[in-house]
Each structure stands twice: as structure tokens, then as C-alpha cells.
PDB file of C-alpha atoms in Angstrom:
ATOM      1  CA  MET A   1     101.620 140.480  44.017  1.00 43.00           C
ATOM      2  CA  ASN A   2     102.692 139.966  40.671  1.00 43.00           C
ATOM      3  CA  HIS A   3     102.975 143.692  39.926  1.00 44.00           C
ATOM      4  CA  GLN A   4     106.001 143.379  42.688  1.00 45.00           C
ATOM      5  CA  GLU A   5     107.095 139.991  41.230  1.00 45.00           C
ATOM      6  CA  LYS A   6     107.585 141.110  38.154  1.00 42.00           C
ATOM      7  CA  SER A   7     109.277 145.333  39.352  1.00 45.00           C
ATOM      8  CA  SER A   8     111.640 143.091  41.415  1.00 44.00           C
ATOM      9  CA  GLN A   9     113.066 140.438  39.151  1.00 47.00           C
ATOM     10  CA  ASP A  10     113.473 143.789  36.013  1.00 45.00           C
ATOM     11  CA  ASN A  11     115.452 144.889  38.854  1.00 44.00           C
ATOM     12  CA  LEU A  12     117.295 142.021  38.847  1.00 45.00           C
ATOM     13  CA  THR A  13     118.159 141.978  35.003  1.00 44.00           C
ATOM     14  CA  GLU A  14     119.062 145.201  35.494  1.00 57.00           C
ATOM     15  CA  ILE A  15     122.083 145.279  37.580  1.00 67.00           C
ATOM     16  CA  ILE A  16     124.863 144.187  35.415  1.00 81.00           C
ATOM     17  CA  GLU A  17     127.539 144.996  37.275  1.00 88.00           C
ATOM     18  CA  PHE A  18     128.421 146.511  40.868  1.00 93.00           C
ATOM     19  CA  VAL A  19     130.553 150.010  42.107  1.00 93.00           C
ATOM     20  CA  LEU A  20     132.796 148.829  44.871  1.00 93.00           C
ATOM     21  CA  LEU A  21     133.288 151.273  47.418  1.00 90.00           C
ATOM     22  CA  GLY A  22     136.472 150.392  48.521  1.00 87.00           C
ATOM     23  CA  PHE A  23     137.979 153.860  50.588  1.00 86.00           C
ATOM     24  CA  ALA A  24     136.904 155.849  48.429  1.00 84.00           C
ATOM     25  CA  ASP A  25     136.094 158.874  51.473  1.00 81.00           C
ATOM     26  CA  MET A  26     139.772 158.726  51.731  1.00 84.00           C
ATOM     27  CA  PRO A  27     140.581 160.875  48.326  1.00 84.00           C
ATOM     28  CA  HIS A  28     143.804 162.623  49.057  1.00 90.00           C
ATOM     29  CA  LEU A  29     145.401 159.050  50.055  1.00 88.00           C
ATOM     30  CA  GLN A  30     144.588 157.372  46.822  1.00 90.00           C
ATOM     31  CA  TRP A  31     147.811 156.768  45.772  1.00 92.00           C
ATOM     32  CA  PHE A  32     148.629 156.611  48.981  1.00 94.00           C
ATOM     33  CA  LEU A  33     146.984 152.901  49.578  1.00 92.00           C
ATOM     34  CA  PHE A  34     147.574 152.260  45.882  1.00 94.00           C
ATOM     35  CA  ARG A  35     151.418 152.308  46.728  1.00 95.00           C
ATOM     36  CA  LEU A  36     151.094 150.610  49.982  1.00 94.00           C
ATOM     37  CA  PHE A  37     148.492 147.337  48.846  1.00 94.00           C
ATOM     38  CA  LEU A  38     150.900 147.084  45.826  1.00 96.00           C
ATOM     39  CA  ILE A  39     153.727 146.868  48.058  1.00 96.00           C
ATOM     40  CA  ILE A  40     151.776 144.592  50.989  1.00 95.00           C
ATOM     41  CA  TYR A  41     150.461 142.214  47.603  1.00 96.00           C
ATOM     42  CA  ILE A  42     154.551 141.794  46.230  1.00 96.00           C
ATOM     43  CA  VAL A  43     155.391 141.525  49.649  1.00 95.00           C
ATOM     44  CA  ILE A  44     152.954 138.426  50.188  1.00 95.00           C
ATOM     45  CA  LEU A  45     153.282 136.294  47.002  1.00 96.00           C
ATOM     46  CA  LEU A  46     157.504 135.697  47.413  1.00 94.00           C
ATOM     47  CA  SER A  47     157.847 135.605  50.978  1.00 92.00           C
ATOM     48  CA  ASN A  48     154.367 133.124  50.113  1.00 94.00           C
ATOM     49  CA  GLY A  49     156.471 132.432  47.291  1.00 94.00           C
ATOM     50  CA  THR A  50     159.519 131.424  49.147  1.00 91.00           C
ATOM     51  CA  ILE A  51     157.783 129.119  51.418  1.00 91.00           C
ATOM     52  CA  PHE A  52     156.711 126.984  49.272  1.00 93.00           C
ATOM     53  CA  LEU A  53     160.000 127.122  46.661  1.00 92.00           C
ATOM     54  CA  ILE A  54     162.318 126.496  49.980  1.00 90.00           C
ATOM     55  CA  THR A  55     159.967 123.341  51.234  1.00 90.00           C
ATOM     56  CA  LYS A  56     159.853 122.005  48.274  1.00 89.00           C
ATOM     57  CA  MET A  57     163.636 121.744  47.750  1.00 88.00           C
ATOM     58  CA  ASP A  58     165.311 121.638  50.761  1.00 86.00           C
ATOM     59  CA  PRO A  59     166.035 117.639  51.049  1.00 86.00           C
ATOM     60  CA  ALA A  60     165.568 118.538  55.290  1.00 83.00           C
ATOM     61  CA  LEU A  61     161.732 120.222  55.281  1.00 87.00           C
ATOM     62  CA  GLN A  62     160.605 117.337  53.305  1.00 89.00           C
ATOM     63  CA  SER A  63     157.966 116.270  56.363  1.00 91.00           C
ATOM     64  CA  PRO A  64     154.333 116.406  56.821  1.00 93.00           C
ATOM     65  CA  MET A  65     155.369 119.516  58.949  1.00 90.00           C
ATOM     66  CA  TYR A  66     156.987 121.973  55.596  1.00 91.00           C
ATOM     67  CA  PHE A  67     154.377 119.176  53.214  1.00 94.00           C
ATOM     68  CA  PHE A  68     151.768 121.356  55.082  1.00 94.00           C
ATOM     69  CA  LEU A  69     152.912 124.449  55.391  1.00 91.00           C
ATOM     70  CA  ALA A  70     154.100 124.967  51.528  1.00 93.00           C
ATOM     71  CA  ASN A  71     150.343 123.932  50.983  1.00 95.00           C
ATOM     72  CA  PHE A  72     149.663 126.605  53.033  1.00 94.00           C
ATOM     73  CA  SER A  73     151.915 129.097  50.897  1.00 93.00           C
ATOM     74  CA  PHE A  74     150.524 128.079  48.048  1.00 95.00           C
ATOM     75  CA  LEU A  75     146.623 128.311  49.364  1.00 95.00           C
ATOM     76  CA  GLU A  76     147.365 132.206  50.483  1.00 94.00           C
ATOM     77  CA  ILE A  77     148.867 133.377  47.862  1.00 96.00           C
ATOM     78  CA  CYS A  78     145.043 132.289  45.939  1.00 96.00           C
ATOM     79  CA  TYR A  79     143.673 133.542  48.558  1.00 95.00           C
ATOM     80  CA  VAL A  80     144.794 137.094  48.624  1.00 96.00           C
ATOM     81  CA  SER A  81     144.889 137.003  44.240  1.00 96.00           C
ATOM     82  CA  THR A  82     141.016 137.270  44.677  1.00 96.00           C
ATOM     83  CA  THR A  83     141.592 140.791  45.944  1.00 95.00           C
ATOM     84  CA  LEU A  84     143.968 142.531  46.207  1.00 95.00           C
ATOM     85  CA  PRO A  85     144.551 142.922  42.177  1.00 95.00           C
ATOM     86  CA  ARG A  86     140.669 143.998  41.659  1.00 93.00           C
ATOM     87  CA  MET A  87     141.530 146.561  44.657  1.00 93.00           C
ATOM     88  CA  LEU A  88     145.114 148.022  42.728  1.00 94.00           C
ATOM     89  CA  ILE A  89     143.139 148.443  39.755  1.00 93.00           C
ATOM     90  CA  ASN A  90     140.517 150.486  41.639  1.00 91.00           C
ATOM     91  CA  ILE A  91     142.978 152.292  43.614  1.00 92.00           C
ATOM     92  CA  GLY A  92     144.978 153.505  40.352  1.00 91.00           C
ATOM     93  CA  THR A  93     142.085 153.429  37.682  1.00 88.00           C
ATOM     94  CA  GLN A  94     139.838 155.127  39.799  1.00 86.00           C
ATOM     95  CA  LYS A  95     137.023 152.569  37.864  1.00 88.00           C
ATOM     96  CA  ARG A  96     134.748 150.550  41.087  1.00 90.00           C
ATOM     97  CA  THR A  97     133.102 149.012  38.545  1.00 92.00           C
ATOM     98  CA  ILE A  98     132.939 145.543  38.979  1.00 93.00           C
ATOM     99  CA  PRO A  99     130.348 142.555  36.429  1.00 93.00           C
ATOM    100  CA  PHE A 100     128.066 141.247  38.318  1.00 93.00           C
ATOM    101  CA  VAL A 101     129.588 137.939  37.175  1.00 94.00           C
ATOM    102  CA  ALA A 102     133.340 138.263  38.010  1.00 95.00           C
ATOM    103  CA  CYS A 103     131.532 139.960  41.572  1.00 95.00           C
ATOM    104  CA  ALA A 104     129.971 135.962  41.853  1.00 96.00           C
ATOM    105  CA  THR A 105     132.963 134.715  40.913  1.00 96.00           C
ATOM    106  CA  GLN A 106     135.021 136.633  43.162  1.00 97.00           C
ATOM    107  CA  MET A 107     132.917 135.709  45.834  1.00 96.00           C
ATOM    108  CA  CYS A 108     132.747 132.262  45.395  1.00 96.00           C
ATOM    109  CA  PHE A 109     136.652 131.724  44.865  1.00 97.00           C
ATOM    110  CA  PHE A 110     136.900 134.086  48.605  1.00 95.00           C
ATOM    111  CA  LEU A 111     134.496 131.478  49.918  1.00 95.00           C
ATOM    112  CA  LEU A 112     136.157 128.594  48.619  1.00 96.00           C
ATOM    113  CA  PHE A 113     140.061 129.060  49.897  1.00 96.00           C
ATOM    114  CA  GLY A 114     138.685 130.685  53.079  1.00 93.00           C
ATOM    115  CA  GLY A 115     137.288 127.414  54.382  1.00 94.00           C
ATOM    116  CA  THR A 116     139.398 125.544  52.241  1.00 96.00           C
ATOM    117  CA  GLU A 117     142.629 127.751  55.429  1.00 94.00           C
ATOM    118  CA  CYS A 118     140.261 127.548  58.192  1.00 93.00           C
ATOM    119  CA  LEU A 119     140.378 123.296  57.094  1.00 95.00           C
ATOM    120  CA  LEU A 120     144.104 123.041  56.060  1.00 96.00           C
ATOM    121  CA  LEU A 121     144.700 124.585  59.769  1.00 94.00           C
ATOM    122  CA  ALA A 122     142.517 122.073  61.200  1.00 95.00           C
ATOM    123  CA  VAL A 123     144.394 120.151  59.614  1.00 96.00           C
ATOM    124  CA  MET A 124     147.902 121.478  60.578  1.00 94.00           C
ATOM    125  CA  ALA A 125     147.294 121.180  63.888  1.00 93.00           C
ATOM    126  CA  TYR A 126     146.073 117.561  63.894  1.00 95.00           C
ATOM    127  CA  ASP A 127     149.402 117.090  62.559  1.00 94.00           C
ATOM    128  CA  ARG A 128     151.338 118.709  65.758  1.00 91.00           C
ATOM    129  CA  TYR A 129     148.705 117.116  68.370  1.00 93.00           C
ATOM    130  CA  VAL A 130     150.624 113.567  66.752  1.00 93.00           C
ATOM    131  CA  ALA A 131     153.614 114.450  66.593  1.00 90.00           C
ATOM    132  CA  ILE A 132     153.187 115.932  70.322  1.00 90.00           C
ATOM    133  CA  CYS A 133     151.481 113.398  71.512  1.00 89.00           C
ATOM    134  CA  ASN A 134     152.346 110.363  69.927  1.00 89.00           C
ATOM    135  CA  PRO A 135     155.971 110.655  67.886  1.00 88.00           C
ATOM    136  CA  LEU A 136     156.475 106.407  67.601  1.00 91.00           C
ATOM    137  CA  ASN A 137     153.976 106.262  65.087  1.00 92.00           C
ATOM    138  CA  TYR A 138     154.242 109.791  63.974  1.00 93.00           C
ATOM    139  CA  PRO A 139     156.047 108.607  60.933  1.00 92.00           C
ATOM    140  CA  VAL A 140     153.410 105.720  60.316  1.00 93.00           C
ATOM    141  CA  VAL A 141     149.679 108.107  61.243  1.00 93.00           C
ATOM    142  CA  MET A 142     151.168 111.070  59.241  1.00 95.00           C
ATOM    143  CA  ASN A 143     152.765 108.821  55.485  1.00 94.00           C
ATOM    144  CA  HIS A 144     152.832 110.171  52.047  1.00 93.00           C
ATOM    145  CA  ARG A 145     149.656 109.328  51.996  1.00 96.00           C
ATOM    146  CA  VAL A 146     147.417 109.919  54.681  1.00 96.00           C
ATOM    147  CA  CYS A 147     148.218 113.900  53.852  1.00 96.00           C
ATOM    148  CA  MET A 148     147.989 113.350  50.453  1.00 96.00           C
ATOM    149  CA  GLN A 149     143.999 112.559  51.177  1.00 97.00           C
ATOM    150  CA  LEU A 150     144.279 115.688  54.504  1.00 96.00           C
ATOM    151  CA  VAL A 151     145.047 117.940  51.854  1.00 97.00           C
ATOM    152  CA  THR A 152     143.493 116.300  48.680  1.00 97.00           C
ATOM    153  CA  GLY A 153     139.887 116.586  51.320  1.00 96.00           C
ATOM    154  CA  SER A 154     140.999 120.209  52.090  1.00 96.00           C
ATOM    155  CA  TRP A 155     140.546 121.858  48.980  1.00 96.00           C
ATOM    156  CA  THR A 156     137.364 119.938  47.580  1.00 96.00           C
ATOM    157  CA  ILE A 157     135.120 118.859  50.430  1.00 95.00           C
ATOM    158  CA  GLY A 158     134.165 122.850  50.637  1.00 94.00           C
ATOM    159  CA  ILE A 159     133.798 122.666  46.094  1.00 95.00           C
ATOM    160  CA  PRO A 160     130.002 122.095  46.006  1.00 95.00           C
ATOM    161  CA  VAL A 161     129.110 123.856  49.407  1.00 94.00           C
ATOM    162  CA  GLN A 162     130.540 127.844  48.873  1.00 94.00           C
ATOM    163  CA  ILE A 163     129.441 127.589  44.466  1.00 95.00           C
ATOM    164  CA  GLY A 164     125.968 126.179  45.485  1.00 93.00           C
ATOM    165  CA  HIS A 165     126.023 129.759  48.279  1.00 93.00           C
ATOM    166  CA  THR A 166     127.616 132.282  46.289  1.00 95.00           C
ATOM    167  CA  TYR A 167     124.937 130.811  43.907  1.00 94.00           C
ATOM    168  CA  GLN A 168     121.838 131.428  46.131  1.00 92.00           C
ATOM    169  CA  ILE A 169     123.061 134.778  47.021  1.00 93.00           C
ATOM    170  CA  PHE A 170     123.036 136.003  44.058  1.00 93.00           C
ATOM    171  CA  SER A 171     119.685 134.794  43.072  1.00 90.00           C
ATOM    172  CA  LEU A 172     118.601 137.380  44.937  1.00 89.00           C
ATOM    173  CA  PRO A 173     116.679 140.008  43.910  1.00 88.00           C
ATOM    174  CA  PHE A 174     118.730 143.530  43.365  1.00 87.00           C
ATOM    175  CA  CYS A 175     117.442 146.908  43.446  1.00 80.00           C
ATOM    176  CA  GLY A 176     117.851 150.752  44.474  1.00 72.00           C
ATOM    177  CA  SER A 177     121.750 150.842  45.147  1.00 79.00           C
ATOM    178  CA  LYS A 178     124.696 149.544  43.062  1.00 88.00           C
ATOM    179  CA  GLN A 179     127.259 150.545  45.347  1.00 91.00           C
ATOM    180  CA  ILE A 180     129.314 147.684  47.429  1.00 92.00           C
ATOM    181  CA  ASN A 181     130.619 149.447  50.406  1.00 89.00           C
ATOM    182  CA  HIS A 182     133.526 147.518  50.789  1.00 90.00           C
ATOM    183  CA  TYR A 183     137.148 146.345  48.437  1.00 91.00           C
ATOM    184  CA  PHE A 184     136.374 142.993  47.278  1.00 94.00           C
ATOM    185  CA  CYS A 185     132.347 141.302  46.733  1.00 94.00           C
ATOM    186  CA  ASP A 186     131.882 139.712  50.126  1.00 91.00           C
ATOM    187  CA  ILE A 187     128.974 138.555  51.643  1.00 90.00           C
ATOM    188  CA  PRO A 188     127.277 141.584  54.326  1.00 87.00           C
ATOM    189  CA  PRO A 189     127.719 144.472  51.564  1.00 89.00           C
ATOM    190  CA  VAL A 190     126.235 141.896  49.374  1.00 92.00           C
ATOM    191  CA  LEU A 191     123.046 140.973  51.012  1.00 90.00           C
ATOM    192  CA  LYS A 192     122.855 145.023  52.134  1.00 88.00           C
ATOM    193  CA  LEU A 193     121.511 144.755  48.620  1.00 90.00           C
ATOM    194  CA  ALA A 194     119.573 142.823  47.926  1.00 88.00           C
ATOM    195  CA  CYS A 195     115.345 143.377  47.750  1.00 85.00           C
ATOM    196  CA  GLY A 196     112.842 141.975  50.353  1.00 77.00           C
ATOM    197  CA  ASP A 197     113.133 138.883  53.014  1.00 81.00           C
ATOM    198  CA  THR A 198     117.219 138.227  53.138  1.00 86.00           C
ATOM    199  CA  PHE A 199     116.687 135.791  56.601  1.00 86.00           C
ATOM    200  CA  VAL A 200     117.516 132.753  55.112  1.00 88.00           C
ATOM    201  CA  ASN A 201     120.490 133.842  53.507  1.00 88.00           C
ATOM    202  CA  GLU A 202     122.098 135.493  56.700  1.00 87.00           C
ATOM    203  CA  MET A 203     121.461 131.725  59.014  1.00 90.00           C
ATOM    204  CA  LEU A 204     123.034 130.011  55.764  1.00 90.00           C
ATOM    205  CA  VAL A 205     125.539 132.496  56.652  1.00 87.00           C
ATOM    206  CA  TYR A 206     125.830 131.393  59.624  1.00 87.00           C
ATOM    207  CA  THR A 207     125.632 127.660  59.515  1.00 91.00           C
ATOM    208  CA  VAL A 208     128.167 127.547  56.206  1.00 90.00           C
ATOM    209  CA  ALA A 209     130.563 129.903  59.478  1.00 87.00           C
ATOM    210  CA  VAL A 210     129.719 127.781  61.814  1.00 88.00           C
ATOM    211  CA  LEU A 211     130.700 124.755  59.124  1.00 91.00           C
ATOM    212  CA  PHE A 212     134.047 126.124  58.145  1.00 91.00           C
ATOM    213  CA  VAL A 213     134.522 128.677  60.775  1.00 89.00           C
ATOM    214  CA  MET A 214     133.627 126.933  64.281  1.00 89.00           C
ATOM    215  CA  VAL A 215     134.108 123.725  63.267  1.00 93.00           C
ATOM    216  CA  PRO A 216     137.697 123.631  62.723  1.00 94.00           C
ATOM    217  CA  PHE A 217     138.491 126.028  65.969  1.00 92.00           C
ATOM    218  CA  LEU A 218     136.688 124.352  68.373  1.00 93.00           C
ATOM    219  CA  LEU A 219     139.025 121.328  66.843  1.00 94.00           C
ATOM    220  CA  ILE A 220     142.271 123.232  67.297  1.00 94.00           C
ATOM    221  CA  LEU A 221     140.890 124.077  70.595  1.00 93.00           C
ATOM    222  CA  GLY A 222     141.188 120.256  71.832  1.00 93.00           C
ATOM    223  CA  SER A 223     143.985 119.484  69.919  1.00 93.00           C
ATOM    224  CA  TYR A 224     145.542 122.156  71.754  1.00 91.00           C
ATOM    225  CA  SER A 225     145.048 121.616  74.541  1.00 92.00           C
ATOM    226  CA  ILE A 226     145.826 118.203  74.440  1.00 92.00           C
ATOM    227  CA  ILE A 227     148.879 118.957  72.833  1.00 90.00           C
ATOM    228  CA  ILE A 228     148.914 122.203  76.281  1.00 89.00           C
ATOM    229  CA  SER A 229     148.356 119.350  78.815  1.00 90.00           C
ATOM    230  CA  ILE A 230     150.852 116.534  77.323  1.00 89.00           C
ATOM    231  CA  ILE A 231     154.466 119.834  77.089  1.00 88.00           C
ATOM    232  CA  LEU A 232     153.440 120.341  81.061  1.00 87.00           C
ATOM    233  CA  LYS A 233     154.186 117.215  81.597  1.00 85.00           C
ATOM    234  CA  LEU A 234     157.516 116.905  79.723  1.00 81.00           C
ATOM    235  CA  PRO A 235     160.344 116.537  82.884  1.00 81.00           C
ATOM    236  CA  SER A 236     162.619 119.896  81.896  1.00 79.00           C
ATOM    237  CA  ALA A 237     162.145 123.222  81.263  1.00 79.00           C
ATOM    238  CA  THR A 238     164.096 122.746  77.712  1.00 79.00           C
ATOM    239  CA  SER A 239     162.294 119.711  76.421  1.00 76.00           C
ATOM    240  CA  GLN A 240     158.828 121.448  76.881  1.00 79.00           C
ATOM    241  CA  ALA A 241     160.662 125.758  74.821  1.00 80.00           C
ATOM    242  CA  LYS A 242     161.407 122.309  72.511  1.00 76.00           C
ATOM    243  CA  ALA A 243     157.792 120.783  72.237  1.00 76.00           C
ATOM    244  CA  PHE A 244     156.628 124.157  72.119  1.00 79.00           C
ATOM    245  CA  SER A 245     159.019 125.448  70.090  1.00 78.00           C
ATOM    246  CA  THR A 246     157.253 123.697  67.572  1.00 75.00           C
ATOM    247  CA  CYS A 247     154.057 124.551  67.348  1.00 82.00           C
ATOM    248  CA  SER A 248     154.341 128.266  68.956  1.00 81.00           C
ATOM    249  CA  SER A 249     154.062 129.746  64.630  1.00 82.00           C
ATOM    250  CA  HIS A 250     150.897 127.461  63.767  1.00 84.00           C
ATOM    251  CA  LEU A 251     148.746 128.538  67.395  1.00 86.00           C
ATOM    252  CA  MET A 252     150.032 132.464  66.784  1.00 85.00           C
ATOM    253  CA  VAL A 253     148.543 132.387  62.728  1.00 87.00           C
ATOM    254  CA  VAL A 254     145.486 130.405  63.754  1.00 89.00           C
ATOM    255  CA  VAL A 255     144.793 132.817  66.308  1.00 86.00           C
ATOM    256  CA  LEU A 256     145.666 136.062  63.595  1.00 84.00           C
ATOM    257  CA  PHE A 257     143.065 134.473  60.986  1.00 86.00           C
ATOM    258  CA  PHE A 258     140.299 132.938  63.101  1.00 86.00           C
ATOM    259  CA  GLY A 259     139.887 135.831  65.356  1.00 81.00           C
ATOM    260  CA  SER A 260     139.247 138.083  62.822  1.00 77.00           C
ATOM    261  CA  GLY A 261     136.975 136.257  61.010  1.00 75.00           C
ATOM    262  CA  ILE A 262     134.490 134.644  64.051  1.00 76.00           C
ATOM    263  CA  ILE A 263     134.468 138.597  64.975  1.00 76.00           C
ATOM    264  CA  ALA A 264     133.986 139.420  61.352  1.00 70.00           C
ATOM    265  CA  TYR A 265     131.253 136.976  60.190  1.00 67.00           C
ATOM    266  CA  LEU A 266     130.221 135.635  63.757  1.00 65.00           C
ATOM    267  CA  ARG A 267     128.806 138.422  65.993  1.00 65.00           C
ATOM    268  CA  PRO A 268     125.507 140.078  66.305  1.00 61.00           C
ATOM    269  CA  ASN A 269     124.273 141.735  63.361  1.00 58.00           C
ATOM    270  CA  THR A 270     123.856 145.230  65.440  1.00 52.00           C
ATOM    271  CA  ARG A 271     124.567 149.013  64.183  1.00 50.00           C
ATOM    272  CA  HIS A 272     128.291 148.172  63.579  1.00 53.00           C
ATOM    273  CA  SER A 273     130.466 150.263  61.598  1.00 62.00           C
ATOM    274  CA  GLU A 274     130.766 149.688  58.190  1.00 70.00           C
ATOM    275  CA  ARG A 275     134.630 151.040  58.693  1.00 71.00           C
ATOM    276  CA  THR A 276     134.865 149.080  61.480  1.00 74.00           C
ATOM    277  CA  ASP A 277     133.734 146.156  59.162  1.00 74.00           C
ATOM    278  CA  LYS A 278     136.448 147.221  56.649  1.00 79.00           C
ATOM    279  CA  MET A 279     139.200 147.046  58.123  1.00 78.00           C
ATOM    280  CA  LEU A 280     138.641 143.901  60.118  1.00 78.00           C
ATOM    281  CA  SER A 281     138.305 141.961  56.581  1.00 83.00           C
ATOM    282  CA  LEU A 282     141.843 143.762  56.052  1.00 84.00           C
ATOM    283  CA  PHE A 283     143.447 141.562  59.008  1.00 81.00           C
ATOM    284  CA  TYR A 284     141.594 138.616  57.324  1.00 81.00           C
ATOM    285  CA  THR A 285     142.154 138.999  53.682  1.00 87.00           C
ATOM    286  CA  ILE A 286     145.315 140.681  53.711  1.00 90.00           C
ATOM    287  CA  LEU A 287     147.090 141.240  57.133  1.00 85.00           C
ATOM    288  CA  THR A 288     147.351 137.768  57.504  1.00 85.00           C
ATOM    289  CA  PRO A 289     148.893 136.446  54.899  1.00 90.00           C
ATOM    290  CA  LEU A 290     151.353 138.690  54.768  1.00 90.00           C
ATOM    291  CA  PHE A 291     152.627 137.966  58.555  1.00 87.00           C
ATOM    292  CA  ASN A 292     152.046 134.835  58.366  1.00 85.00           C
ATOM    293  CA  PRO A 293     155.775 134.240  56.286  1.00 86.00           C
ATOM    294  CA  MET A 294     157.162 135.895  58.933  1.00 84.00           C
ATOM    295  CA  ILE A 295     155.660 134.226  61.542  1.00 83.00           C
ATOM    296  CA  TYR A 296     157.177 130.262  60.676  1.00 78.00           C
ATOM    297  CA  SER A 297     159.993 131.760  58.810  1.00 75.00           C
ATOM    298  CA  LEU A 298     161.644 133.819  62.357  1.00 67.00           C
ATOM    299  CA  ARG A 299     160.656 131.386  64.930  1.00 66.00           C
ATOM    300  CA  ASN A 300     162.037 127.978  62.961  1.00 75.00           C
ATOM    301  CA  LYS A 301     165.188 127.483  63.201  1.00 78.00           C
ATOM    302  CA  ASP A 302     165.261 124.974  59.398  1.00 80.00           C
ATOM    303  CA  VAL A 303     163.794 127.916  57.499  1.00 82.00           C
ATOM    304  CA  ILE A 304     165.839 130.007  58.472  1.00 82.00           C
ATOM    305  CA  MET A 305     168.057 127.299  57.169  1.00 84.00           C
ATOM    306  CA  ALA A 306     166.773 126.597  53.955  1.00 82.00           C
ATOM    307  CA  LEU A 307     166.274 130.705  53.469  1.00 82.00           C
ATOM    308  CA  ARG A 308     170.602 131.242  53.983  1.00 81.00           C
ATOM    309  CA  LYS A 309     171.643 127.858  51.114  1.00 79.00           C
ATOM    310  CA  LEU A 310     168.647 129.464  48.508  1.00 75.00           C
ATOM    311  CA  LEU A 311     170.817 132.893  49.751  1.00 75.00           C
ATOM    312  CA  CYS A 312     174.424 131.453  48.987  1.00 77.00           C
ATOM    313  CA  LYS A 313     173.609 129.899  45.844  1.00 66.00           C
TER     314      LYS A 313
END
């Protein structure tokens, strides 16, 4: 037993870096993937940055809904920047190694920003609930102080949890292969490299996922069930369409983000394809931040008008 413990400890100290395989199984598509993901990253930065800018500058967009949208756009930039730059470097240089500490740091920030996004989407659903179900008291309920508290809570509440979660994962002994069959340091592929029994860590993954994914998702579903029932009681079809248009964009983003995230993290741990895992990850790490600005701008007249003003200057 002592020899096994010593061997595990030796293996742990030997691992100073991992290898992110990414899309190494598609060697003929490397430069195509590099150009594709570079374009996507630039579009994400520009589109989310533009929305953040116009919501801060345009006087017509100084309401709680756009305050939350500005924070959401800034969060999307942070969220995608934890994975895409490293992936572009790996594809461009074909040097797929990532230091042990860098891998842990990437996972920590990825979990932190992902959890913040779940909470912020729940806050945005609450904002729409108050606006539609209690419109007369909306300015009082969603005052600036309350909005700041909700946003601050969304950004900070997960910090100790995600730091502790990451520390526990990277405190495990790692032995054998150092190859992570993913394009970033996500929890499931990293746990596969750990020695010994990881049951406790897997249960912790489910617990954190329930707290930061399922609970906000259920709160959003509860908010929208009440919102939809209120909308259906409105006297005219025009009033119904107008009320629904104020929350349809947010609802589409929720379906995209939570749908792919829940499938990836809360499905049973069966023999599923690792390529499928990577494809699912592309949805909630890259495609959702890419589509969000398009969804909010194309379906929102106020945002379109603000964009026209900005372009005409």
C-alpha cells in the first residue's frame, strides 16, 4: 500500500503539462479549422463588444433589461476567451501541450464564467417576469441598486465553489496518459486521466451542475411559465405579440445554452463518443456566444435603432 501511494505521488509530481488533442484526428483540416475559429472569435469579440458599447452609450437603452444585456455580452467575451485563444494557438503551432497550472487555471475560469452565465440568464428571466407580470412596479422593484446587487451576486457567488472544485480535481494523482481528448481542460476528460477512484469527484460534478445549471434553469422555466400564462390572458393579439417579443430573444438563448450544457454534463456516464462530447462543447462554448448577439440584435428594434445610430456617426 505504501509503495502504491508513493508511486501515485511520484506520478503526480511528474506531470507538469498535459496534451490537448483537440482536433488532431483531422490533420487535413487544421488550417481550415484555424481560419474558421479565428473568424468566429473575431466575430464574437466584435458583435458582443458592439452590443456592450451601444447599451452603455445610447440613452434609449438605459433600462434594466439592457443593463443585464451589457453584462451578458461582456461575460460572453470573457467566457469564450478562456478556450478559443488556446485552441487557436494549439492548431496554429501544432504544439498541443498546456502546463499543469495553466490547465487548472483554464478550467477554473471556464467553470466560473459558465456558472455566472447560468445565474445571469436566471436574473434576466426574473427581470422579464417583473416587467410583464408587475409592470406598474417595475421601476421600483428593478431599481439600479437591485440590478447592481443581482449582477454582482451572479459574478461572485460561484468564485469560492469553482476554485474549490478545481483545486479538488487537480489535487488528484494523475498517472499514465497525459493526453486530454478535448480542445480545452474540461472536467470529464481531465478526470479520465486521474488514478484511483474518482466517484466522489464525479458526484461533486453532478452536485455543482445541479446548483449552477439545473436550479437556474428551473427558476427560468418557472418564470416563463408564469410569463406565458399572463401573456395569453392579454386582451389582444397585438398586446400578446408585443409582450412576447420582449422575452423571446432571451428564451432562445436559454434553450441554446442550457440545452447543450445539460446534455453534456448531466447525462448518464455511459459509453458515448468523445467526438460527440467535443461537438456538444462547441455549442455551449463557441456557437452560443456567436449566435447570442445576432439573436438579440435581429429580434430587438431598440438594438437595431441603436446600431443604425452608431453606424451613421
